[in-house]
CSV table of C-alpha atoms in Angstrom, one decimal:
chain,number,residue,atom,x,y,z
D,1,TRP,CA,41.8,95.4,113.4
D,2,MET,CA,43.3,98.9,113.1
D,3,ASP,CA,46.7,97.1,113.1
D,4,ILE,CA,46.2,95.4,110.5
D,5,VAL,CA,48.3,97.3,107.3
D,6,ASP,CA,51.1,96.8,110.1
D,7,VAL,CA,50.8,93.2,110.5
D,8,VAL,CA,50.2,92.2,107.1
D,9,GLN,CA,53.3,94.3,106.8
D,10,GLU,CA,55.3,92.0,108.8
D,11,ILE,CA,53.6,88.7,106.7
D,12,ARG,CA,54.8,90.1,104.0
D,13,ASP,CA,58.8,90.8,105.5
D,14,GLN,CA,59.2,87.6,107.0
D,15,GLY,CA,59.1,86.1,103.7
D,16,HIS,CA,57.1,82.7,103.7
D,17,PRO,CA,57.4,81.0,101.2
D,18,GLU,CA,53.6,79.9,100.8
D,19,PRO,CA,50.5,82.2,100.8
D,20,LEU,CA,48.9,82.4,104.6
D,21,TYR,CA,44.7,82.6,104.9
D,22,HIS,CA,41.8,81.0,106.2
D,23,LEU,CA,39.1,80.3,105.0
D,24,PRO,CA,36.1,80.3,106.8
D,25,GLU,CA,34.7,76.7,107.0
D,26,ALA,CA,30.9,77.6,107.3
D,27,SER,CA,31.0,79.8,104.0
D,28,GLU,CA,29.3,78.0,101.1
D,29,VAL,CA,28.9,79.5,97.8
D,30,GLY,CA,25.7,78.7,95.5
D,31,THR,CA,25.5,78.4,91.6
D,32,ASP,CA,23.2,78.5,89.1
D,33,GLU,CA,21.9,76.8,86.6
D,34,ARG,CA,24.9,76.6,84.5
D,35,GLY,CA,27.1,77.0,87.3
D,36,THR,CA,28.0,80.8,87.6
D,37,LEU,CA,28.6,81.5,91.3
D,38,ARG,CA,25.3,83.8,92.3
D,39,ALA,CA,25.0,83.1,96.1
D,40,ALA,CA,27.6,83.4,99.3
D,41,ILE,CA,26.2,81.8,102.0
D,42,GLN,CA,27.5,83.0,105.0
D,43,GLY,CA,26.2,81.3,108.6
D,44,ALA,CA,22.2,81.6,108.6
D,45,SER,CA,22.3,84.6,105.8
D,46,ALA,CA,23.0,84.3,102.1
D,47,TYR,CA,23.3,87.2,99.5
D,48,ILE,CA,22.0,86.9,96.0
D,49,LYS,CA,23.2,88.8,93.0
D,50,ILE,CA,20.1,89.8,91.1
D,51,ALA,CA,22.3,91.6,88.2
D,52,ASP,CA,25.5,92.5,87.3
D,53,GLY,CA,26.6,95.9,86.3
D,54,CYS,CA,25.9,99.2,86.1
D,55,ARG,CA,24.2,102.0,83.6
D,56,ARG,CA,24.3,104.7,85.7
D,57,PRO,CA,26.8,107.7,84.7
D,58,CYS,CA,28.8,108.2,88.1
D,59,ALA,CA,31.6,109.8,87.7
D,60,PHE,CA,34.2,108.7,90.0
D,61,CYS,CA,33.0,105.2,89.0
D,62,ALA,CA,35.3,102.0,86.9
D,63,ILE,CA,32.0,99.5,87.3
D,64,PRO,CA,30.5,100.2,84.2
D,65,LEU,CA,33.8,100.3,82.1
D,66,ILE,CA,34.7,96.8,84.0
D,67,LYS,CA,31.0,94.8,84.2
D,68,GLY,CA,29.4,96.6,81.3
D,69,SER,CA,25.9,98.0,81.5
D,70,ALA,CA,23.2,96.3,84.0
D,71,VAL,CA,21.6,92.5,82.8
D,72,SER,CA,19.1,91.2,85.4
D,73,ARG,CA,19.6,87.8,85.9
D,74,PRO,CA,16.3,85.5,85.1
D,75,LYS,CA,13.3,85.9,87.6
D,76,GLU,CA,12.5,82.2,88.0
D,77,THR,CA,16.2,81.4,88.2
D,78,ILE,CA,16.4,84.3,91.1
D,79,LEU,CA,13.2,82.5,93.0
D,80,GLU,CA,14.8,79.1,92.4
D,81,GLU,CA,17.8,80.3,94.3
D,82,ALA,CA,15.6,81.3,96.9
D,83,ARG,CA,14.0,78.4,97.5
D,84,HIS,CA,17.2,75.9,97.6
D,85,LEU,CA,18.7,78.6,99.9
D,86,GLN,CA,16.3,77.9,102.2
D,87,SER,CA,15.8,74.2,102.4
D,88,LEU,CA,19.7,74.8,103.4
D,89,GLY,CA,18.2,76.7,106.7
D,90,VAL,CA,19.1,80.0,105.7
D,91,ARG,CA,17.2,82.7,107.6
D,92,GLU,CA,18.1,85.6,105.2
D,93,LEU,CA,18.4,86.6,102.1
D,94,ILE,CA,20.3,89.8,100.7
D,95,LEU,CA,19.1,91.3,97.5
D,96,ILE,CA,22.3,93.0,95.6
D,97,ALA,CA,23.4,94.5,92.1
D,98,GLN,CA,25.4,97.5,91.6
D,99,ASP,CA,21.7,99.4,91.1
D,100,THR,CA,18.8,96.8,93.1
D,101,THR,CA,16.3,99.1,91.4
D,102,ASP,CA,17.5,98.9,87.9
D,103,TYR,CA,16.6,95.2,88.5
D,104,GLY,CA,14.1,94.5,85.1
D,105,HIS,CA,14.6,97.8,82.4
D,106,ASP,CA,17.1,96.0,80.5
D,107,VAL,CA,14.3,93.8,79.7
D,108,GLY,CA,11.5,95.9,79.4
D,109,GLU,CA,10.1,95.6,83.3
D,110,ARG,CA,8.3,99.2,85.0
D,111,ASP,CA,8.7,98.5,89.1
D,112,GLY,CA,10.7,95.4,88.7
D,113,LEU,CA,12.3,95.4,91.7
D,114,ALA,CA,8.4,95.5,93.7
D,115,GLN,CA,7.2,92.9,91.3
D,116,LEU,CA,10.2,89.9,92.4
D,117,LEU,CA,10.4,91.2,96.0
D,118,THR,CA,6.3,90.6,95.5
D,119,ASP,CA,7.3,87.0,93.8
D,120,MET,CA,9.9,86.6,96.6
D,121,VAL,CA,7.6,86.4,99.6
D,122,THR,CA,5.3,84.1,97.7
D,123,THR,CA,7.6,81.8,97.1
D,124,LEU,CA,9.4,81.6,100.5
D,125,GLY,CA,5.4,80.9,101.9
D,126,ASN,CA,5.5,84.7,104.4
D,127,SER,CA,7.6,83.9,106.9
D,128,PHE,CA,8.7,86.4,109.8
D,129,PRO,CA,10.3,86.2,113.4
D,130,GLY,CA,7.5,85.8,115.7
D,131,ASP,CA,5.4,83.9,113.0
D,132,GLU,CA,4.1,81.1,114.7
D,133,ALA,CA,5.7,78.6,111.6
D,134,GLY,CA,8.4,80.0,111.0
D,135,GLY,CA,12.0,78.0,110.3
D,136,GLY,CA,12.4,79.3,106.5
D,137,VAL,CA,13.5,83.1,105.8
D,138,GLU,CA,12.3,85.5,108.2
D,139,TRP,CA,13.9,88.2,106.7
D,140,VAL,CA,14.6,89.8,102.8
D,141,ARG,CA,16.8,92.0,103.1
D,142,LEU,CA,17.9,95.0,100.5
D,143,MET,CA,20.9,97.0,98.9
D,144,TYR,CA,22.4,99.1,96.9
D,145,ALA,CA,19.5,101.5,96.0
D,146,TYR,CA,20.0,104.1,93.5
D,147,PRO,CA,18.2,107.7,93.9
D,148,GLY,CA,15.1,108.7,92.5
D,149,TYR,CA,14.7,105.1,92.1
D,150,VAL,CA,12.8,104.7,94.4
D,151,THR,CA,8.7,103.8,93.2
D,152,ASP,CA,6.1,104.4,95.2
D,153,ARG,CA,4.9,101.0,94.6
D,154,LEU,CA,8.3,99.6,96.5
D,155,ILE,CA,7.4,102.1,99.4
D,156,GLU,CA,4.2,100.2,98.9
D,157,VAL,CA,5.4,96.5,98.8
D,158,MET,CA,7.8,97.1,101.6
D,159,ALA,CA,5.3,98.5,103.8
D,160,THR,CA,3.0,95.4,103.1
D,161,HIS,CA,5.4,92.4,103.9
D,162,PRO,CA,7.0,92.0,107.7
D,163,GLN,CA,9.6,89.7,105.2
D,164,ILE,CA,10.4,92.4,104.2
D,165,ILE,CA,12.8,94.4,106.6
D,166,PRO,CA,12.2,97.7,106.8
D,167,TYR,CA,15.8,98.6,106.5
D,168,LEU,CA,17.2,100.8,102.7
D,169,ASP,CA,20.5,101.4,101.9
D,170,ILE,CA,20.9,103.7,99.4
D,171,PRO,CA,23.7,105.4,98.8
D,172,LEU,CA,23.4,109.3,98.0
D,173,GLN,CA,27.3,110.0,97.7
D,174,HIS,CA,26.7,113.8,98.9
D,175,ALA,CA,24.0,116.6,99.9
D,176,HIS,CA,25.0,119.3,97.7
D,177,PRO,CA,23.5,119.9,94.5
D,178,GLY,CA,27.5,121.4,93.0
D,179,VAL,CA,28.8,118.2,94.0
D,180,LEU,CA,26.7,115.9,92.5
D,181,ARG,CA,26.1,117.2,89.6
D,182,ARG,CA,30.4,117.2,89.2
D,183,MET,CA,29.7,113.5,90.5
D,184,LYS,CA,27.0,112.5,87.1
D,185,ARG,CA,24.5,111.9,90.6
D,186,PRO,CA,21.2,112.7,91.1
D,187,ALA,CA,21.2,116.2,92.2
D,188,ASN,CA,17.7,116.5,93.4
D,189,VAL,CA,17.9,116.9,97.2
D,190,ASP,CA,14.4,117.8,97.5
D,191,TRP,CA,13.9,114.6,96.4
D,192,VAL,CA,15.4,112.7,98.6
D,193,HIS,CA,14.2,114.8,102.0
D,194,ARG,CA,10.5,113.7,99.9
D,195,THR,CA,11.0,110.6,99.8
D,196,LEU,CA,11.9,109.6,102.6
D,197,GLU,CA,9.8,111.2,104.8
D,198,LYS,CA,7.2,109.1,102.6
D,199,MET,CA,9.0,106.2,103.4
D,200,ARG,CA,9.0,106.9,107.3
D,201,THR,CA,5.2,107.4,106.7
D,202,ALA,CA,4.5,104.3,105.4
D,203,ILE,CA,7.1,102.6,107.6
D,204,PRO,CA,7.7,103.9,110.7
D,205,ASP,CA,10.2,101.7,111.8
D,206,LEU,CA,12.3,102.1,108.6
D,207,ALA,CA,16.2,102.0,109.2
D,208,ILE,CA,18.1,104.2,106.0
D,209,ARG,CA,22.1,103.3,105.7
D,210,THR,CA,23.7,105.7,102.8
D,211,THR,CA,27.7,106.5,102.1
D,212,PHE,CA,29.1,109.6,101.4
D,213,ILE,CA,32.0,111.0,99.7
D,214,VAL,CA,34.2,113.6,101.2
D,215,GLY,CA,36.8,115.4,99.4
D,216,TYR,CA,35.8,115.1,95.9
D,217,PRO,CA,37.3,117.2,93.5
D,218,GLY,CA,35.9,121.1,93.6
D,219,GLU,CA,34.3,120.5,96.8
D,220,THR,CA,34.5,123.6,99.3
D,221,GLU,CA,34.5,123.8,102.5
D,222,GLN,CA,30.2,124.9,102.3
D,223,GLU,CA,29.4,122.3,100.2
D,224,PHE,CA,31.1,119.9,103.5
D,225,GLN,CA,29.2,121.8,105.6
D,226,THR,CA,25.7,121.6,103.3
D,227,LEU,CA,26.5,117.7,103.7
D,228,LEU,CA,26.9,117.8,107.5
D,229,ASP,CA,23.5,119.4,107.8
D,230,PHE,CA,22.0,117.3,105.5
D,231,MET,CA,23.1,114.6,108.1
D,232,GLU,CA,22.0,116.3,110.6
D,233,GLU,CA,18.8,117.2,108.9
D,234,ILE,CA,18.1,113.4,108.0
D,235,ARG,CA,19.4,111.7,110.7
D,236,PHE,CA,20.3,108.9,108.9
D,237,ASP,CA,19.8,105.6,110.9
D,238,ARG,CA,23.6,104.1,109.4
D,239,VAL,CA,26.0,106.3,107.5
D,240,GLY,CA,29.7,104.8,106.0
D,241,ALA,CA,32.1,107.5,104.3
D,242,PHE,CA,35.0,107.3,102.2
D,243,GLU,CA,37.7,109.7,101.6
D,244,PHE,CA,37.6,110.4,97.6
D,245,SER,CA,39.9,108.2,95.7
D,246,PHE,CA,41.3,109.3,91.4
D,247,GLU,CA,40.3,106.3,89.4
D,248,PRO,CA,41.8,107.1,85.8
D,249,GLY,CA,39.8,105.9,82.8
D,250,THR,CA,36.7,107.5,85.0
D,251,THR,CA,34.4,110.6,83.8
D,252,SER,CA,36.0,112.6,86.6
D,253,GLU,CA,39.8,112.1,85.3
D,254,PRO,CA,40.2,115.7,84.3
D,255,LEU,CA,39.3,117.1,87.3
D,256,GLY,CA,42.1,115.2,88.8
D,257,ASP,CA,42.7,115.0,92.3
D,258,PRO,CA,43.0,118.9,93.9
D,259,VAL,CA,41.5,118.1,97.2
D,260,THR,CA,44.6,117.9,99.7
D,261,ASP,CA,44.8,114.2,101.6
D,262,ASP,CA,44.6,116.2,104.4
D,263,VAL,CA,41.4,118.5,104.4
D,264,LYS,CA,39.8,114.5,102.9
D,265,GLN,CA,41.3,113.5,106.5
D,266,ASP,CA,39.9,116.4,108.6
D,267,ARG,CA,36.6,116.2,106.7
D,268,TRP,CA,36.4,112.3,106.8
D,269,GLU,CA,37.0,112.9,110.6
D,270,ARG,CA,34.1,115.0,111.0
D,271,LEU,CA,31.5,113.7,109.4
D,272,MET,CA,32.0,110.7,111.3
D,273,ALA,CA,32.4,112.5,114.5
D,274,LEU,CA,28.9,113.6,114.2
D,275,GLN,CA,27.0,110.6,112.7
D,276,GLN,CA,28.2,108.9,116.2
D,277,SER,CA,26.6,111.3,117.9
D,278,ILE,CA,23.2,110.6,115.6
D,279,SER,CA,23.7,106.7,115.5
D,280,LEU,CA,24.4,106.9,119.5
D,281,GLU,CA,21.1,109.0,119.5
D,282,LYS,CA,19.5,106.9,117.4
D,283,ASN,CA,20.9,103.3,119.3
D,284,GLN,CA,19.9,105.0,123.0
D,285,ALA,CA,16.1,104.8,121.8
D,286,PHE,CA,15.8,101.3,121.8
D,287,VAL,CA,17.0,100.6,125.4
D,288,GLY,CA,13.8,99.4,127.5
D,289,LYS,CA,12.3,97.9,123.8
D,290,ARG,CA,12.2,94.2,123.0
D,291,MET,CA,13.9,93.4,119.3
D,292,ASP,CA,14.3,90.4,117.0
D,293,VAL,CA,17.3,89.4,116.4
D,294,LEU,CA,19.7,86.7,114.4
D,295,VAL,CA,22.1,85.3,116.4
D,296,GLU,CA,25.9,84.6,114.1
D,297,GLY,CA,28.5,83.7,117.0
D,298,ARG,CA,28.5,82.9,120.4
D,299,GLY,CA,31.5,82.4,123.1
D,300,ASP,CA,32.7,83.9,126.7
D,301,GLY,CA,29.2,84.1,127.8
D,302,ILE,CA,28.0,86.1,125.1
D,303,SER,CA,25.8,85.7,121.2
D,304,LEU,CA,26.9,87.9,118.9
D,305,ALA,CA,23.4,89.2,117.0
D,306,ARG,CA,21.8,90.9,114.8
D,307,SER,CA,18.4,93.0,114.3
D,308,TYR,CA,16.7,93.9,111.2
D,309,ARG,CA,19.0,97.5,111.4
D,310,ASP,CA,22.0,95.8,111.2
D,311,ALA,CA,23.5,94.3,107.4
D,312,PRO,CA,26.1,91.9,107.8
D,313,GLU,CA,29.8,93.1,108.6
D,314,ILE,CA,28.9,96.8,107.7
D,315,ASP,CA,26.3,98.3,110.2
D,316,GLY,CA,26.3,97.1,114.0
D,317,LEU,CA,25.5,93.8,116.3
D,318,VAL,CA,24.0,93.2,119.4
D,319,ILE,CA,25.3,91.8,122.3
D,320,VAL,CA,23.7,89.8,123.9
D,321,GLU,CA,24.1,87.7,127.2
D,322,GLY,CA,24.7,83.9,127.2
D,323,GLU,CA,25.4,81.7,124.8
D,324,ILE,CA,22.7,80.8,121.9
D,325,PRO,CA,22.3,78.2,119.2
D,326,VAL,CA,23.7,80.1,116.3
D,327,GLY,CA,21.2,80.9,113.3
D,328,SER,CA,18.1,81.5,116.3
D,329,PHE,CA,16.0,84.2,116.0
D,330,ILE,CA,15.3,86.0,119.3
D,331,PRO,CA,13.5,88.2,121.0
D,332,VAL,CA,16.1,90.8,122.8
D,333,ASN,CA,15.1,92.7,125.3
D,334,ILE,CA,17.5,95.8,124.4
D,335,THR,CA,19.5,97.3,127.8
D,336,GLY,CA,22.1,99.2,127.1
D,337,ALA,CA,23.1,101.7,124.2
D,338,MET,CA,27.0,102.6,122.3
D,339,ALA,CA,27.6,104.5,119.4
D,340,TYR,CA,27.2,101.1,116.9
D,341,ASP,CA,26.2,98.9,118.9
D,342,LEU,CA,23.2,97.6,121.3
D,343,SER,CA,23.5,94.9,124.2
D,344,GLY,CA,20.4,92.5,125.3
D,345,VAL,CA,19.2,89.8,127.6
D,346,SER,CA,17.1,87.5,126.2
D,347,ALA,CA,13.4,87.5,126.4
D,348,GLN,CA,12.9,84.3,125.4
D,349,ALA,CA,11.7,81.6,127.8
D,350,HIS,CA,14.4,78.9,128.3
D,351,LEU,CA,15.4,75.6,129.7
D,352,ASP,CA,17.9,75.5,132.6
D,353,VAL,CA,19.6,72.0,132.8
D,354,ILE,CA,21.3,70.9,135.7
D,355,LEU,CA,23.4,68.1,135.0
D,356,ASP,CA,24.9,65.3,137.2
D,357,ASP,CA,27.7,63.7,136.1
D,358,GLY,CA,26.1,63.8,132.5
D,359,GLU,CA,22.3,62.8,133.7
D,360,ILE,CA,19.9,65.1,133.6
D,361,VAL,CA,18.4,65.6,137.5
D,362,GLN,CA,16.5,69.4,137.0
D,363,ILE,CA,15.2,70.9,134.7
D,364,GLU,CA,13.6,74.6,135.3
D,365,GLU,CA,11.8,77.1,133.4
D,366,GLU,CA,12.6,80.9,133.7
D,367,GLU,CA,12.1,83.9,132.0
D,368,SER,CA,15.5,86.2,131.7
């Protein structure tokens, strides 16, 4: 991956007459009643878009210019899609929108997201890892929550239903009130402290993911240090960071792009180094514990899986000894921790089948 730009340039230089591409055979897409693309299935997981567009005024973002204001999809359409995906064998549903916490606002609903989640759990039948019934959608994951709109009812719903996994993606973008005001983002950092403390009390196993922007126009070294101090204090499970990229047409355009590329790069590296140490410490706390994981791939004597703390493609992995069927939910004893990933062995009793010329001659049950 570190060489991807060089690889792309090499392909371009070779002048292939036709495009080179690979479409994963396991990927599918779902459509709504109008045939519009709404869900993407990747292995045992699927994304459901619950709304499109955004009414937030973030100065650095062009999405409202491109997509317009937020429009929520009808709840029954979403629930029908969830039922259909469950019938296809999907084990994890990931709810997405430019702002999931804004769901229902455009049609006059209060706490629309909390109600949608409640109805979805009822629709799917309250299946979760470890449930004897099992076999349905065990995980419902929530992405892209907007600061200031994580309500007490949403917290209660997440704490009450084990099918809604204790994971929240809440992009904060910065921690200094001055920078946040220039970004036209919520600048009440005290709200963040209070809400995250409230969530961690109600949901002890909560994993929190966020994203930050470094090098926003006018960001001083002192303001950046405030961000680092904030990360030290909150200790997020997962953090993504981006260097500010100037977007013509946004309301930040008059600010220009005064922070140099070298300063942006330096701040990004310092932020990621800090988060790497926090992430490692967080992961080490899971060594010796048991976690349910969803298997996504296997080969060369290992399986690649994700825990509830890991959203697909953006968070870490759990590397499990042995090759386990893709799409399985299994309990794993965690034996090792790296900065972003965990490793472990299956805690599930399994059958070792010994073959002689293709015939089963012995079956041994073991605890691995």
